[in-house]
mmCIF file of C-alpha atoms in Angstrom:
data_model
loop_
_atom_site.group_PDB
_atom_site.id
_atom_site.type_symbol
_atom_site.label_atom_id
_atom_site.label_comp_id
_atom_site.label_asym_id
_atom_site.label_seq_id
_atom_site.Cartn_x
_atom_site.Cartn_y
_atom_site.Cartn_z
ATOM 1 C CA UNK A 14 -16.284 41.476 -25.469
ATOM 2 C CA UNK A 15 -15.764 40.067 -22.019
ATOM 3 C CA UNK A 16 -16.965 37.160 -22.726
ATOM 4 C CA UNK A 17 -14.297 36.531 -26.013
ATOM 5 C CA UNK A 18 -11.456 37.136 -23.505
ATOM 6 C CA UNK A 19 -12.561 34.556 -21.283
ATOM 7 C CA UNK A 20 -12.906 32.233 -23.810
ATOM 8 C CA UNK A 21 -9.012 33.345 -24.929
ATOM 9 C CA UNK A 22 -7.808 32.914 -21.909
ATOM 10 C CA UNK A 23 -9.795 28.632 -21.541
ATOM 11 C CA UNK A 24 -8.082 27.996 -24.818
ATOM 12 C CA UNK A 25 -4.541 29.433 -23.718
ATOM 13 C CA UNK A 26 -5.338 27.406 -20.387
ATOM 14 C CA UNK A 27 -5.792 24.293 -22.663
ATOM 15 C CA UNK A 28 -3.295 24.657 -24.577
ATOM 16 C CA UNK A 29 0.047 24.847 -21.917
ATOM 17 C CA UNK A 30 -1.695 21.628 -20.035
ATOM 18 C CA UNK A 31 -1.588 19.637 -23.047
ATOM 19 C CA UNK A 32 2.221 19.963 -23.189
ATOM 20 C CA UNK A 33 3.657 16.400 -22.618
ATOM 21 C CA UNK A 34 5.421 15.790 -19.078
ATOM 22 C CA UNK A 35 9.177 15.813 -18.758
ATOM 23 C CA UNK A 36 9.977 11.918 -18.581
ATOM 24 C CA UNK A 37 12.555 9.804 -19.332
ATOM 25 C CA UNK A 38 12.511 9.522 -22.459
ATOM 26 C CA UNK A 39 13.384 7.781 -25.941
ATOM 27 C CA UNK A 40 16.813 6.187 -24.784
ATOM 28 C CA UNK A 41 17.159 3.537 -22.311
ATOM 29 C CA UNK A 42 20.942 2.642 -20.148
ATOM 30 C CA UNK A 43 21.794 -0.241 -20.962
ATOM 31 C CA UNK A 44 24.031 -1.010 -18.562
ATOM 32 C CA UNK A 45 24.890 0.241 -14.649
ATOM 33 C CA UNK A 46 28.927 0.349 -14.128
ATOM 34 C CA UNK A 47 29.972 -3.130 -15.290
ATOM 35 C CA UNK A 48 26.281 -4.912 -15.124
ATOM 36 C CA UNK A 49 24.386 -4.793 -18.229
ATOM 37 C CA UNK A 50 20.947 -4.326 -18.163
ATOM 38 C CA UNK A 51 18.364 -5.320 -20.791
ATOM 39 C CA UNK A 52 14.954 -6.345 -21.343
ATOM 40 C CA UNK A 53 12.530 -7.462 -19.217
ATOM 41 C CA UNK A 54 14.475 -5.594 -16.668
ATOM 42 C CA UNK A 55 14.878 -1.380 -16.454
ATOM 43 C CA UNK A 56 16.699 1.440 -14.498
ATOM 44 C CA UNK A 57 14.445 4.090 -16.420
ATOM 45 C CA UNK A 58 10.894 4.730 -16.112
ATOM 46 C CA UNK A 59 9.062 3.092 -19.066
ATOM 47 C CA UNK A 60 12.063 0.785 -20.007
ATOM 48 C CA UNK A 61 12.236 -3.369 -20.101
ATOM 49 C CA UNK A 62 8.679 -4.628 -18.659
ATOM 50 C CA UNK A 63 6.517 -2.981 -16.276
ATOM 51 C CA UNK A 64 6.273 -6.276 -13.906
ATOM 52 C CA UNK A 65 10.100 -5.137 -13.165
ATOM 53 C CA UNK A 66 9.177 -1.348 -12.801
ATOM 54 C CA UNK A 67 11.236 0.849 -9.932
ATOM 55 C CA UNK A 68 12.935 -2.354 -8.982
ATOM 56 C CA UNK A 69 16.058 -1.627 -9.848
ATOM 57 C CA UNK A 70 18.178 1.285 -9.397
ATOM 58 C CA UNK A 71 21.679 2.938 -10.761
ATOM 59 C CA UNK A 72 23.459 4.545 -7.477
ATOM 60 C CA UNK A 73 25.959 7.723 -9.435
ATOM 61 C CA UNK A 74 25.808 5.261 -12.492
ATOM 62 C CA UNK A 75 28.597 2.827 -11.225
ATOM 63 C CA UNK A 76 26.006 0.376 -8.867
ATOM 64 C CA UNK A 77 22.993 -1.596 -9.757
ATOM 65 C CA UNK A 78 20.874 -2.172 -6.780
ATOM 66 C CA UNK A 79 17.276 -4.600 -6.590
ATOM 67 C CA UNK A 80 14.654 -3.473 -3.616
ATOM 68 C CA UNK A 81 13.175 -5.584 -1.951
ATOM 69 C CA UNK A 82 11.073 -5.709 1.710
ATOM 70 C CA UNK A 83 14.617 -6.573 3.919
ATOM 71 C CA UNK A 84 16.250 -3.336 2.389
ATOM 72 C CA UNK A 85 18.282 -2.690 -1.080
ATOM 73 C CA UNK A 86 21.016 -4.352 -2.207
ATOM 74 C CA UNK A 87 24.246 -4.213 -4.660
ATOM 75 C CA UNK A 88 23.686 -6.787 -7.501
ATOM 76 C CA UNK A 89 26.953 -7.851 -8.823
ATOM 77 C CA UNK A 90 25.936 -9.627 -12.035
ATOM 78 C CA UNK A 91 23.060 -10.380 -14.230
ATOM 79 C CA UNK A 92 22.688 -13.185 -16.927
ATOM 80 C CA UNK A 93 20.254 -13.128 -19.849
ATOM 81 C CA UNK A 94 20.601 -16.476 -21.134
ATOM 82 C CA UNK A 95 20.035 -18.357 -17.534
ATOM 83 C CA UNK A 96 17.927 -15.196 -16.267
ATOM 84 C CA UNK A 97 19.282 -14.948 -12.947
ATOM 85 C CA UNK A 98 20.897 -11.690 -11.086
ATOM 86 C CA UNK A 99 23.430 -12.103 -8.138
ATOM 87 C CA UNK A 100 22.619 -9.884 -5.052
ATOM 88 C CA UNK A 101 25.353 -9.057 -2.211
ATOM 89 C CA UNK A 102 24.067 -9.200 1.096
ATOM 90 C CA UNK A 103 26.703 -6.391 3.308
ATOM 91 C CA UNK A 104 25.035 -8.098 6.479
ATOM 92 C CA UNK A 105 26.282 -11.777 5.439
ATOM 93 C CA UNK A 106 29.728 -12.989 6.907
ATOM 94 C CA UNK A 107 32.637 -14.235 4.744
ATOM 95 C CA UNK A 108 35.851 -15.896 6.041
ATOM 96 C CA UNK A 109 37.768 -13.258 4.041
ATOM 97 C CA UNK A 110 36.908 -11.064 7.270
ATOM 98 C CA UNK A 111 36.974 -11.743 11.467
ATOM 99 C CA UNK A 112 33.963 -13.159 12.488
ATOM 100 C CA UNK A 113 31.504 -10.431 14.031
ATOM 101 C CA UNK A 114 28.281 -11.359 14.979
ATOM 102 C CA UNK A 115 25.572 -9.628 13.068
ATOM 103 C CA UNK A 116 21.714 -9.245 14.120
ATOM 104 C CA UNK A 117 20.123 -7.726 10.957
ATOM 105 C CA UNK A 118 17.407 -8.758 8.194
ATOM 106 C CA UNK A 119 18.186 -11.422 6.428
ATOM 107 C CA UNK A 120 17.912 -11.270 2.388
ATOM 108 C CA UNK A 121 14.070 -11.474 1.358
ATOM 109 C CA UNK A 122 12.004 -11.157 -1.672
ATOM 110 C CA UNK A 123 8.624 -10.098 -2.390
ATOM 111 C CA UNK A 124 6.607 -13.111 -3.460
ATOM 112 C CA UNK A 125 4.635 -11.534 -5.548
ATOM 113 C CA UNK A 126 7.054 -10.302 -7.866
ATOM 114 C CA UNK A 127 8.777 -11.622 -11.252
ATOM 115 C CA UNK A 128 11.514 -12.313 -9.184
ATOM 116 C CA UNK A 129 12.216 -15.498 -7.135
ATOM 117 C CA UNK A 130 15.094 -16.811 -4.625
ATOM 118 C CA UNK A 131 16.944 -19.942 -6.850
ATOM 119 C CA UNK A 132 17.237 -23.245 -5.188
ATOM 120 C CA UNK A 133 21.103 -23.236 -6.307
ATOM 121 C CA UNK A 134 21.037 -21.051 -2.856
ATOM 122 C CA UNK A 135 22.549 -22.365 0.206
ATOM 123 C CA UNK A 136 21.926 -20.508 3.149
ATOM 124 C CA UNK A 137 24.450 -20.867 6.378
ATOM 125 C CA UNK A 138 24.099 -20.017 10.086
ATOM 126 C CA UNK A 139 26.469 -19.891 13.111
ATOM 127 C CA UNK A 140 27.065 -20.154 15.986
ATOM 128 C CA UNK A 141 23.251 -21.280 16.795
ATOM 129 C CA UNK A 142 21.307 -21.632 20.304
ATOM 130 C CA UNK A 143 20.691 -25.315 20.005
ATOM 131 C CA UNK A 144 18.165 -25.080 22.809
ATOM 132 C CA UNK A 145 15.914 -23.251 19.851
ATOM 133 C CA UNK A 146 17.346 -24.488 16.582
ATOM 134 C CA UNK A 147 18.047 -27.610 15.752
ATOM 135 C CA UNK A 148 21.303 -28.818 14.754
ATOM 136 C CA UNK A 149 21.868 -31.675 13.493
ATOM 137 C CA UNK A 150 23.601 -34.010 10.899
ATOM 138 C CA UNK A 151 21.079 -34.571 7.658
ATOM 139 C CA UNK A 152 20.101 -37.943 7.121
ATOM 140 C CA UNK A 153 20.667 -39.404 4.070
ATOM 141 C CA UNK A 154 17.058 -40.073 3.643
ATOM 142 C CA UNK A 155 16.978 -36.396 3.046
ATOM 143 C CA UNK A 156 18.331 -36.247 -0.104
ATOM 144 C CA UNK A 157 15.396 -38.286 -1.381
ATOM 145 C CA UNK A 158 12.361 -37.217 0.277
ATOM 146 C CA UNK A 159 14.308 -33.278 1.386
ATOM 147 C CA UNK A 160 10.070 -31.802 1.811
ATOM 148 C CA UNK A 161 10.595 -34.429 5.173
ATOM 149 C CA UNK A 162 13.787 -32.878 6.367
ATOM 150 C CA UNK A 163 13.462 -29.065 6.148
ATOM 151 C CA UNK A 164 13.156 -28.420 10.343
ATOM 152 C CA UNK A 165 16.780 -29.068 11.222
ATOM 153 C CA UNK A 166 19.910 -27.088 10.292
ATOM 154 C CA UNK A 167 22.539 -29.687 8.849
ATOM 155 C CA UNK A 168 25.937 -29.442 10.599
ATOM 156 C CA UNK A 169 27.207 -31.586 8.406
ATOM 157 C CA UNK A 170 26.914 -29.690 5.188
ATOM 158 C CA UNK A 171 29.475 -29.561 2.338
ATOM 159 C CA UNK A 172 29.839 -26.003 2.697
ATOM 160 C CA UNK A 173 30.396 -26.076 6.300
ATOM 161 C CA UNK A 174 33.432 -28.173 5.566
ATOM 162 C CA UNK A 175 34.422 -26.130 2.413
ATOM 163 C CA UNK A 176 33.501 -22.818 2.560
ATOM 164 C CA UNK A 177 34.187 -20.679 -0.875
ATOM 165 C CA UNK A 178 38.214 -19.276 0.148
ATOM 166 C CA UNK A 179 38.414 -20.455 3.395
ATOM 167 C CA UNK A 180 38.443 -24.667 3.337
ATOM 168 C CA UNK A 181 37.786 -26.119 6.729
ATOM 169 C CA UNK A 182 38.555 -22.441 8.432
ATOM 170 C CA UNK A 183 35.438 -23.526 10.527
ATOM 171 C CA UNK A 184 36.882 -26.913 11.733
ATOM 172 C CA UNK A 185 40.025 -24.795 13.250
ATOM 173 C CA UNK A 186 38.203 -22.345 15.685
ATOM 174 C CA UNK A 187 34.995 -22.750 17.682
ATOM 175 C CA UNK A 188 32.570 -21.365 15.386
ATOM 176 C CA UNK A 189 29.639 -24.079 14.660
ATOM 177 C CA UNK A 190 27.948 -23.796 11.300
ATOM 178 C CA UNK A 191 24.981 -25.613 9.727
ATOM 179 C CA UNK A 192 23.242 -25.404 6.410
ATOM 180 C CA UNK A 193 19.130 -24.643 6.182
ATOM 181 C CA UNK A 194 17.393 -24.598 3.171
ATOM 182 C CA UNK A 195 13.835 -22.455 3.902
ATOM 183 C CA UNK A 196 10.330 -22.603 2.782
ATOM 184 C CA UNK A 197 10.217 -18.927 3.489
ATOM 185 C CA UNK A 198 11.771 -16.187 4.437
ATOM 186 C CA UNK A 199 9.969 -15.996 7.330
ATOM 187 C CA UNK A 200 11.673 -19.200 8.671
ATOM 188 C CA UNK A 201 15.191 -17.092 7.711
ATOM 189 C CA UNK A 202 14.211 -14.186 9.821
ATOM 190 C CA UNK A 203 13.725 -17.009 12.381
ATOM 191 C CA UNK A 204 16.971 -18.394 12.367
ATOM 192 C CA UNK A 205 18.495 -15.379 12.590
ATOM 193 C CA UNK A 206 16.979 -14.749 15.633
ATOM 194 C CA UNK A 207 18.901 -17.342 17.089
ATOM 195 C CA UNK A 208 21.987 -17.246 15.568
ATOM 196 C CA UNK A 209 24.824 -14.871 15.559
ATOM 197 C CA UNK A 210 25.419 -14.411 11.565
ATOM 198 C CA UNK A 211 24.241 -15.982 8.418
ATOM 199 C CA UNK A 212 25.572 -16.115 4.908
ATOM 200 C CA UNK A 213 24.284 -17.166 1.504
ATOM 201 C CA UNK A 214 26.421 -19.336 -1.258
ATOM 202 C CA UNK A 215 25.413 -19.793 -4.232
ATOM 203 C CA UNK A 216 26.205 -22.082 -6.959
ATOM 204 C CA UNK A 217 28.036 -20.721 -10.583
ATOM 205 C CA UNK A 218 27.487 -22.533 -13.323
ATOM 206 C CA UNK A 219 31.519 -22.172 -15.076
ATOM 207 C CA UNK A 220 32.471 -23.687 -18.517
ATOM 208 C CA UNK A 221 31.676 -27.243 -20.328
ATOM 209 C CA UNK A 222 32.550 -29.332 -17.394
ATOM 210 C CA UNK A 223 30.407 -32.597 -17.105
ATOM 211 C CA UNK A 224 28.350 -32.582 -13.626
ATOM 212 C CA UNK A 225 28.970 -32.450 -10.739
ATOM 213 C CA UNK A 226 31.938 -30.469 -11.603
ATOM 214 C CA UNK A 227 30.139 -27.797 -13.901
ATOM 215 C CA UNK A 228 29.183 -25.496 -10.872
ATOM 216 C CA UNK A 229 30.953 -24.394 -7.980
ATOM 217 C CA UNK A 230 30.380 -22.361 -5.025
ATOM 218 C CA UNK A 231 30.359 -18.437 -4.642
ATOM 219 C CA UNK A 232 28.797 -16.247 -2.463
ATOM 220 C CA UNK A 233 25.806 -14.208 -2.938
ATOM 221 C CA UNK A 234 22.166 -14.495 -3.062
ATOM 222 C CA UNK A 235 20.920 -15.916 -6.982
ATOM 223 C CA UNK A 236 17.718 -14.801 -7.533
ATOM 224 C CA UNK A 237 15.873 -15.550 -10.770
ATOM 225 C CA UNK A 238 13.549 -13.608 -12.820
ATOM 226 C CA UNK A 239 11.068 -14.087 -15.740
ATOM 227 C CA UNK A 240 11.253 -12.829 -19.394
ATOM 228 C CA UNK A 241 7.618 -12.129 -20.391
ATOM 229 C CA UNK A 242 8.241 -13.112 -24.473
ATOM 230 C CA UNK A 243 5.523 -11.870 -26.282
ATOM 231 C CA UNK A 244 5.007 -11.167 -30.394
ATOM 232 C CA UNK A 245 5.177 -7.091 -29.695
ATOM 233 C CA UNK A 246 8.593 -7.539 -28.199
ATOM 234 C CA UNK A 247 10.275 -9.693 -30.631
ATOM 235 C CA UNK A 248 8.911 -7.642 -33.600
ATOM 236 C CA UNK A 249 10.449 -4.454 -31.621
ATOM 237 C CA UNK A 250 13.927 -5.895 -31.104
ATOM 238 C CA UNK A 251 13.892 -7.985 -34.913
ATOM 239 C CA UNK A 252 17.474 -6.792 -36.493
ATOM 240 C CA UNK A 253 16.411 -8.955 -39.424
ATOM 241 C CA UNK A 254 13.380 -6.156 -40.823
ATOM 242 C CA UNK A 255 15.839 -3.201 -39.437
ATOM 243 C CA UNK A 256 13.605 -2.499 -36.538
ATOM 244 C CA UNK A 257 16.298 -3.024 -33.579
ATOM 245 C CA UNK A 258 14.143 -1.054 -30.679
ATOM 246 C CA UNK A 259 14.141 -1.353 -27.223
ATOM 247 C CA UNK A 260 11.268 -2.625 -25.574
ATOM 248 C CA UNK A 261 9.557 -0.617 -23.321
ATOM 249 C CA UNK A 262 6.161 0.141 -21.728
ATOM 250 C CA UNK A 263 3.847 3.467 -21.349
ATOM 251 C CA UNK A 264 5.203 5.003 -17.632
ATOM 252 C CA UNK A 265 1.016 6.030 -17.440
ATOM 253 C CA UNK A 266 -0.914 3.343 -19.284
ATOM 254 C CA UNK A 267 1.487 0.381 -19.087
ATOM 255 C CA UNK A 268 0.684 -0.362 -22.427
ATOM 256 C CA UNK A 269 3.841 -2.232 -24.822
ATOM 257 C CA UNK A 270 5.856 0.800 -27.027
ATOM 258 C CA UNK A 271 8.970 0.050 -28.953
ATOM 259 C CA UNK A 272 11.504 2.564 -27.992
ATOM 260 C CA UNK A 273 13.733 3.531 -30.745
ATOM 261 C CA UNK A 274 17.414 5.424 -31.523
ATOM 262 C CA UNK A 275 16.626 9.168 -31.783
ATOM 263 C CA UNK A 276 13.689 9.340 -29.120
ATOM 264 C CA UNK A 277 11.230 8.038 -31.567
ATOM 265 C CA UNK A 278 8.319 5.823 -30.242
ATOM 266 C CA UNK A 279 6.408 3.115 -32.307
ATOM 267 C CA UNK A 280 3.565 1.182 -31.499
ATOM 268 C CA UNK A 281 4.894 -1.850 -32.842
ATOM 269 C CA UNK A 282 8.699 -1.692 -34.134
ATOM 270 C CA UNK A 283 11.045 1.122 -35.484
ATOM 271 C CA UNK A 284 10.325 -0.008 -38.717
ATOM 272 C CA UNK A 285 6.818 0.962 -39.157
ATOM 273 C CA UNK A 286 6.335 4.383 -39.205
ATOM 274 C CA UNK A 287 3.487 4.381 -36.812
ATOM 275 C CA UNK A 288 5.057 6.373 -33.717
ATOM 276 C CA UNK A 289 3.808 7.757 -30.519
ATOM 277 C CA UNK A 290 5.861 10.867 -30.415
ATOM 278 C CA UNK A 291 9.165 12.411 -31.830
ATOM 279 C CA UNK A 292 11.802 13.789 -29.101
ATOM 280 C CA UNK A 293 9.487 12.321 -26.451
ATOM 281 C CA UNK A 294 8.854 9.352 -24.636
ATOM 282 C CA UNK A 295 6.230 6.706 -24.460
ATOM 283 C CA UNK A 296 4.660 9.382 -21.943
ATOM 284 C CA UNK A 297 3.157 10.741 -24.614
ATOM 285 C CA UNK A 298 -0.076 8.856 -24.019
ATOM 286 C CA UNK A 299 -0.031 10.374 -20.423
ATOM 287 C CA UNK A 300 -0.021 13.619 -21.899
ATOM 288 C CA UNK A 301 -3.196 12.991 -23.687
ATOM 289 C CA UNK A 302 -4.910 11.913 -20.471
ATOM 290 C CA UNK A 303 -3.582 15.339 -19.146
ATOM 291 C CA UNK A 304 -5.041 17.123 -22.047
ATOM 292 C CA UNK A 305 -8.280 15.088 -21.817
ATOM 293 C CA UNK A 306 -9.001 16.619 -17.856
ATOM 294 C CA UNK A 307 -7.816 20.012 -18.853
ATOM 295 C CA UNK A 308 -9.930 20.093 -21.937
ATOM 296 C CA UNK A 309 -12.755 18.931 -19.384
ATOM 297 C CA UNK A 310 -11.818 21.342 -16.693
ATOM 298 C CA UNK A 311 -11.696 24.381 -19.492
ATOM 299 C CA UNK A 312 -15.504 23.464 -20.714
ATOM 300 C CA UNK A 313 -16.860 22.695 -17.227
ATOM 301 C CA UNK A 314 -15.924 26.391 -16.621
ATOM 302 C CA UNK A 315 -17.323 27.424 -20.616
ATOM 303 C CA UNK A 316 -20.439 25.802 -19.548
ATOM 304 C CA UNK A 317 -20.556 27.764 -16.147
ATOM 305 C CA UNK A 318 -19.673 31.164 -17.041
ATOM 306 C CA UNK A 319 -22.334 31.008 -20.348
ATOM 307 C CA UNK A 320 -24.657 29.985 -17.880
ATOM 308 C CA UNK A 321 -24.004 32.255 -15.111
ATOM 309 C CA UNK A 322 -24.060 35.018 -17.850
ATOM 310 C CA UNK A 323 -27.425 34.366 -19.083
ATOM 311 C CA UNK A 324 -29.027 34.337 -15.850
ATOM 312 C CA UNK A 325 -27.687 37.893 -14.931
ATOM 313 C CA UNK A 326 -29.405 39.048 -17.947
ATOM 314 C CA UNK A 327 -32.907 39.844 -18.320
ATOM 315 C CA UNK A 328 -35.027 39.066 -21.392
ATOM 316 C CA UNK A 329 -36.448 41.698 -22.608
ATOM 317 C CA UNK A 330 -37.767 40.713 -26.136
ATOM 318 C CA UNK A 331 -38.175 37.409 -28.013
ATOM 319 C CA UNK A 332 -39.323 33.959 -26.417
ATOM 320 C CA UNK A 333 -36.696 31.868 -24.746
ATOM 321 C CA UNK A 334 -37.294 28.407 -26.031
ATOM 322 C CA UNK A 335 -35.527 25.078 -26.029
ATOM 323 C CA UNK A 336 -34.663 26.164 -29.787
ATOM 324 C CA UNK A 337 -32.704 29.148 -29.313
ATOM 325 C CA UNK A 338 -30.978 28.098 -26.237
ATOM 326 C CA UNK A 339 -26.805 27.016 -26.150
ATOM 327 C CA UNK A 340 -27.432 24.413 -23.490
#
């Protein structure tokens, strides 16, 4: 009799830790305040691609922000089409406020990452110690061979002369400026060291205007990112056979799930039938792995107790042999 209420209470045991964790579930945001957000990228666990996972996050709902090693940072825009997001900086100067110098981190990404700093960046510095950085005009050479030319700062850079709403502010007051393009960010962190304030402009692509004029200058930081394409995905998202899901990932194996209206989770698309769960989220796999070690824990403890039963007994008739015995 003791023993059956053991084994009651193992199976009750098993049963409450196979209940699927609380995650985020079937729906995904697709947007944070007035930046959209769609696939590869996510602000929900399991949503968009895992390479972007827990990079991004949605302050009260209203403001999109991108981690990375120097700190986290607003992100102002995002385009799909030229995958690129545009990252504010609150260290950086701007002429549209009195000059302060500022000794902080400059704007960094991990290289290892999706993501990548675009070469449409221009990054500025003033106010410099010339006796440690070198200032000086770029030759023209430069703009031919620039891998030769990437130790001195140019002072005399377009956007020194024609800073985004300020034009030639810098030529009226005693402020020096000059333009370095890095190899790294350590080589950033360097010139900041060295100079009083930094700032980062980055080129807009606007309209159907013929080059050069088809870009002008803004600031911010661009930094690019990758959309991993793959067959899953574009079966997932194809409006054609009715399937219009969201593309997502398991939060606990990684694995590729279609995330569909209604909390429903397919393997494949929302067409199919096949699902992972109803009213859950493509943690349901995670779930299973928690069942799996209860399950394990419950007849690791079976096994024990028959065990430690058996040996408290003594046999008193019959022969114990390998054919009567439970394990």
């Amino acid at each position: 009799m003791e023993m059956r209420l053991h084994l009651h209470v193992l199976a009750i045991l098993m049963i409450i830790s196979a209940r699927p964790p609380s995650v985020a579930g079937g729906l995904c945001r697709d947007s944070c305040g007035d930046v959209p957000v769609r696939y590869p990228l996510g602000i929900d666990d399991g949503c968009g691609s895992p390479y972007y996972r827990s990079m991004l996050t949605c302050a009260d709902n209203t403001t999109l922000r991108l981690r990375t090693p120097s700190g986290t940072y607003p992100v102002s825009g995002a385009d799909y089409a030229d995958p690129h997001l545009v990252v504010t900086d609150p260290s950086m100067w701007t002429c549209a406020r009195p000059f302060t110098a500022v000794h902080a981190a400059p704007f960094s990404l991990d290289t290892s990452t999706r993501f990548s700093l675009s070469p449409r960046n221009d990054h500025l510095f003033f106010n410099c110690d010339e006796e440690r950085v070198i200032v000086a005009p770029r030759p023209a050479i430069c703009d031919r061979y620039p891998d030769r030319c990437d130790s001195a700062c140019d002072s005399a850079g377009y956007l020194c002369r024609n800073l985004p709403g300020c034009r030639g502010a810098l030529e009226e007051g005693n402020m020096s400026c000059c333009a370095y393009r890095p190899r790294a960010a350590e080589s950033l962190r360097a010139m900041l060291r060295h100079c009083e304030a930094y700032t980062t402009v980055y080129w807009r692509a606007v309209g159907d205007k013929f080059p050069p004029y088809d870009q002008v200058p803004d600031y911010g930081v661009r930094v690019d990112f990758e959309i991993p394409v793959t067959t899953r995905c574009l079966q997932c998202q194809d409006r054609r056979r009715g399937a219009n899901g969201t593309c997502g990932f398991d939060p606990a194996t990684r694995d590729f799930v279609c995330i569909c209206d209604g909390g429903r989770n397919s393997t494949t698309d929302c067409a199919d039938g096949r699902v992972t769960g109803h009213g859950a989220s493509a943690g349901v796999v995670a779930a299973t792995v928690v069942f799996s070690i209860s399950a394990a824990i419950g007849i690791g403890g079976l096994v024990m107790y028959i065990r430690k039963m058996r040996s408290s007994k003594v046999v008193t008739c019959g022969v114990q042999s390998n054919e009567n015995r439970f394990f």
